[in-house]
Amino acid sequence: MANMAHWLLTTGIMQIILAYLATAGFGVLLNIPRRAVNLSGWVGAAGWFTYEVLYQLLPSTIDVKLAIGNLVAAIVIGVCSGLAAHYKHMPMIIFNIPSLVPLVPGGQSYRVVRNLVTGHPDIAYQYLTQVVIIAGVIAIGFLIAEFINRLAWHFTHA
């Protein structure tokens, strides 16, 4: 547990800052309203930090860590996006899309193509499996988050 505390104080803080900057920067590129950029950055940072903490804590294989970490992170992003949208009186998608950027499996996708081109289809298949798993659990996580948001709306407005 001391190892986790050290990780949080060193790498964890840096991960939060970089995820915030990536999300806010992508929000600017997508031309979301200026008043949503800061909150969008924090939603993305919360999702990425959730993923990183789970990835560090789960004592399992890489595929299971990727699946569970991305699933829970997508749920966190979806729920936080719903809260941010309600707070800012804006559509939820303004917060969802930029916040997904840290979770997108771009590195694995690149490795799939690189290994296919260099003649290593077995390694490419391993990375392709990871890409499909990550994309699938992000979609499932958003579905779960939407269910949670609607359930919360139902109980607060019923």
Short mmCIF file of C-alpha atoms in Angstrom, two decimals:
data_model
loop_
_atom_site.label_atom_id
_atom_site.label_comp_id
_atom_site.label_asym_id
_atom_site.label_seq_id
_atom_site.Cartn_x
_atom_site.Cartn_y
_atom_site.Cartn_z
CA MET A 1 0.00 0.00 0.00
CA ALA A 2 2.96 2.32 0.59
CA ASN A 3 3.87 1.70 -3.04
CA MET A 4 0.45 2.98 -4.11
CA ALA A 5 0.84 6.11 -1.96
CA HIS A 6 4.18 6.81 -3.62
CA TRP A 7 2.60 6.30 -7.05
CA LEU A 8 -0.24 8.71 -6.19
CA LEU A 9 2.14 11.45 -5.05
CA THR A 10 4.44 11.18 -8.05
CA THR A 11 3.00 9.61 -11.17
CA GLY A 12 -0.66 10.02 -10.17
CA ILE A 13 -0.51 13.80 -9.93
CA MET A 14 1.32 14.03 -13.26
CA GLN A 15 -1.29 11.72 -14.86
CA ILE A 16 -4.13 13.96 -13.64
CA ILE A 17 -2.46 17.11 -14.98
CA LEU A 18 -1.68 15.57 -18.36
CA ALA A 19 -5.16 14.05 -18.72
CA TYR A 20 -6.70 17.43 -17.89
CA LEU A 21 -4.53 19.16 -20.51
CA ALA A 22 -5.26 16.51 -23.15
CA THR A 23 -8.99 16.68 -22.57
CA ALA A 24 -9.18 20.46 -22.39
CA GLY A 25 -6.94 20.76 -25.45
CA PHE A 26 -9.09 18.39 -27.43
CA GLY A 27 -12.16 20.32 -26.28
CA VAL A 28 -10.62 23.48 -27.73
CA LEU A 29 -9.89 21.63 -30.99
CA LEU A 30 -13.51 20.49 -31.12
CA ASN A 31 -14.58 24.09 -30.54
CA ILE A 32 -16.74 23.36 -27.50
CA PRO A 33 -17.98 26.48 -25.69
CA ARG A 34 -15.25 28.22 -23.69
CA ARG A 35 -17.24 27.98 -20.48
CA ALA A 36 -17.22 24.17 -20.80
CA VAL A 37 -13.50 23.62 -21.48
CA ASN A 38 -12.33 23.67 -17.85
CA LEU A 39 -15.03 21.35 -16.56
CA SER A 40 -14.56 19.06 -19.55
CA GLY A 41 -10.87 18.82 -18.67
CA TRP A 42 -11.70 17.79 -15.12
CA VAL A 43 -14.18 15.16 -16.31
CA GLY A 44 -11.50 13.67 -18.56
CA ALA A 45 -8.94 13.80 -15.76
CA ALA A 46 -11.36 12.00 -13.41
CA GLY A 47 -11.93 9.26 -15.97
CA TRP A 48 -8.25 8.80 -16.73
CA PHE A 49 -7.29 8.81 -13.04
CA THR A 50 -9.94 6.16 -12.37
CA TYR A 51 -8.48 4.02 -15.15
CA GLU A 52 -4.91 4.45 -13.90
CA VAL A 53 -5.72 3.65 -10.27
CA LEU A 54 -7.63 0.51 -11.25
CA TYR A 55 -4.84 -0.52 -13.62
CA GLN A 56 -2.33 -0.20 -10.77
CA LEU A 57 -4.49 -2.01 -8.20
CA LEU A 58 -5.91 -4.94 -10.18
CA PRO A 59 -3.75 -8.06 -9.81
CA SER A 60 -4.77 -9.61 -13.11
CA THR A 61 -3.79 -10.01 -16.74
CA ILE A 62 -3.36 -7.01 -19.03
CA ASP A 63 -6.62 -7.66 -20.91
CA VAL A 64 -8.66 -7.83 -17.69
CA LYS A 65 -6.99 -4.67 -16.37
CA LEU A 66 -7.74 -2.87 -19.64
CA ALA A 67 -11.34 -4.06 -19.66
CA ILE A 68 -12.22 -3.26 -16.05
CA GLY A 69 -10.24 -0.02 -15.97
CA ASN A 70 -11.81 1.34 -19.16
CA LEU A 71 -15.29 0.16 -18.18
CA VAL A 72 -15.25 1.91 -14.82
CA ALA A 73 -13.54 4.98 -16.31
CA ALA A 74 -16.23 5.22 -19.00
CA ILE A 75 -18.91 5.00 -16.31
CA VAL A 76 -17.18 7.76 -14.33
CA ILE A 77 -16.92 9.93 -17.45
CA GLY A 78 -20.57 9.31 -18.33
CA VAL A 79 -21.87 10.12 -14.86
CA CYS A 80 -19.59 13.15 -14.44
CA SER A 81 -20.59 14.38 -17.90
CA GLY A 82 -24.23 14.16 -16.89
CA LEU A 83 -23.54 16.17 -13.74
CA ALA A 84 -21.45 18.71 -15.66
CA ALA A 85 -24.14 19.07 -18.32
CA HIS A 86 -26.78 19.67 -15.67
CA TYR A 87 -24.55 22.19 -13.85
CA LYS A 88 -23.63 24.13 -17.00
CA HIS A 89 -27.05 23.72 -18.71
CA MET A 90 -25.39 22.23 -21.80
CA PRO A 91 -25.70 18.98 -23.74
CA MET A 92 -23.88 16.03 -22.21
CA ILE A 93 -21.99 15.27 -25.42
CA ILE A 94 -19.97 18.48 -24.97
CA PHE A 95 -18.32 16.83 -21.97
CA ASN A 96 -18.40 13.20 -23.17
CA ILE A 97 -16.44 13.46 -26.40
CA PRO A 98 -13.35 15.37 -25.21
CA SER A 99 -13.23 13.29 -22.03
CA LEU A 100 -12.91 10.09 -24.03
CA VAL A 101 -9.63 11.16 -25.60
CA PRO A 102 -7.36 9.75 -22.86
CA LEU A 103 -9.14 6.38 -23.04
CA VAL A 104 -9.06 5.93 -26.83
CA PRO A 105 -6.78 2.99 -27.73
CA GLY A 106 -4.65 4.89 -30.23
CA GLY A 107 -1.38 3.26 -29.19
CA GLN A 108 -2.77 -0.23 -29.58
CA SER A 109 -4.31 0.67 -32.94
CA TYR A 110 -0.95 1.93 -34.16
CA ARG A 111 0.72 -1.30 -33.02
CA VAL A 112 -1.87 -3.36 -34.91
CA VAL A 113 -1.07 -1.60 -38.18
CA ARG A 114 2.69 -1.57 -37.56
CA ASN A 115 2.80 -5.30 -36.81
CA LEU A 116 0.64 -6.13 -39.81
CA VAL A 117 2.92 -4.11 -42.09
CA THR A 118 6.11 -5.61 -40.65
CA GLY A 119 4.82 -9.16 -41.03
CA HIS A 120 3.89 -10.05 -37.44
CA PRO A 121 0.19 -10.93 -37.67
CA ASP A 122 0.21 -12.87 -34.38
CA ILE A 123 1.32 -9.81 -32.41
CA ALA A 124 -1.08 -7.62 -34.42
CA TYR A 125 -3.93 -9.94 -33.44
CA GLN A 126 -3.09 -9.51 -29.73
CA TYR A 127 -3.24 -5.73 -30.04
CA LEU A 128 -6.39 -5.90 -32.16
CA THR A 129 -8.02 -7.91 -29.39
CA GLN A 130 -7.14 -5.14 -26.94
CA VAL A 131 -8.56 -2.47 -29.26
CA VAL A 132 -11.85 -4.34 -29.60
CA ILE A 133 -12.06 -4.96 -25.84
CA ILE A 134 -11.39 -1.31 -25.01
CA ALA A 135 -13.86 0.03 -27.59
CA GLY A 136 -16.52 -2.41 -26.42
CA VAL A 137 -16.19 -1.69 -22.71
CA ILE A 138 -16.18 2.08 -23.32
CA ALA A 139 -19.50 1.71 -25.15
CA ILE A 140 -20.89 -0.53 -22.40
CA GLY A 141 -19.64 1.91 -19.75
CA PHE A 142 -21.48 4.77 -21.44
CA LEU A 143 -24.66 2.68 -21.55
CA ILE A 144 -24.36 1.94 -17.83
CA ALA A 145 -23.67 5.62 -17.09
CA GLU A 146 -26.72 6.65 -19.10
CA PHE A 147 -28.81 4.19 -17.10
CA ILE A 148 -27.41 5.61 -13.84
CA ASN A 149 -28.09 9.19 -14.98
CA ARG A 150 -31.68 8.38 -15.95
CA LEU A 151 -32.24 6.51 -12.70
CA ALA A 152 -30.91 9.47 -10.72
CA TRP A 153 -33.10 11.85 -12.74
CA HIS A 154 -36.14 9.65 -12.09
CA PHE A 155 -35.58 9.56 -8.33
CA THR A 156 -34.82 13.27 -7.99
CA HIS A 157 -37.77 14.41 -10.11
CA ALA A 158 -40.41 11.86 -9.16
#
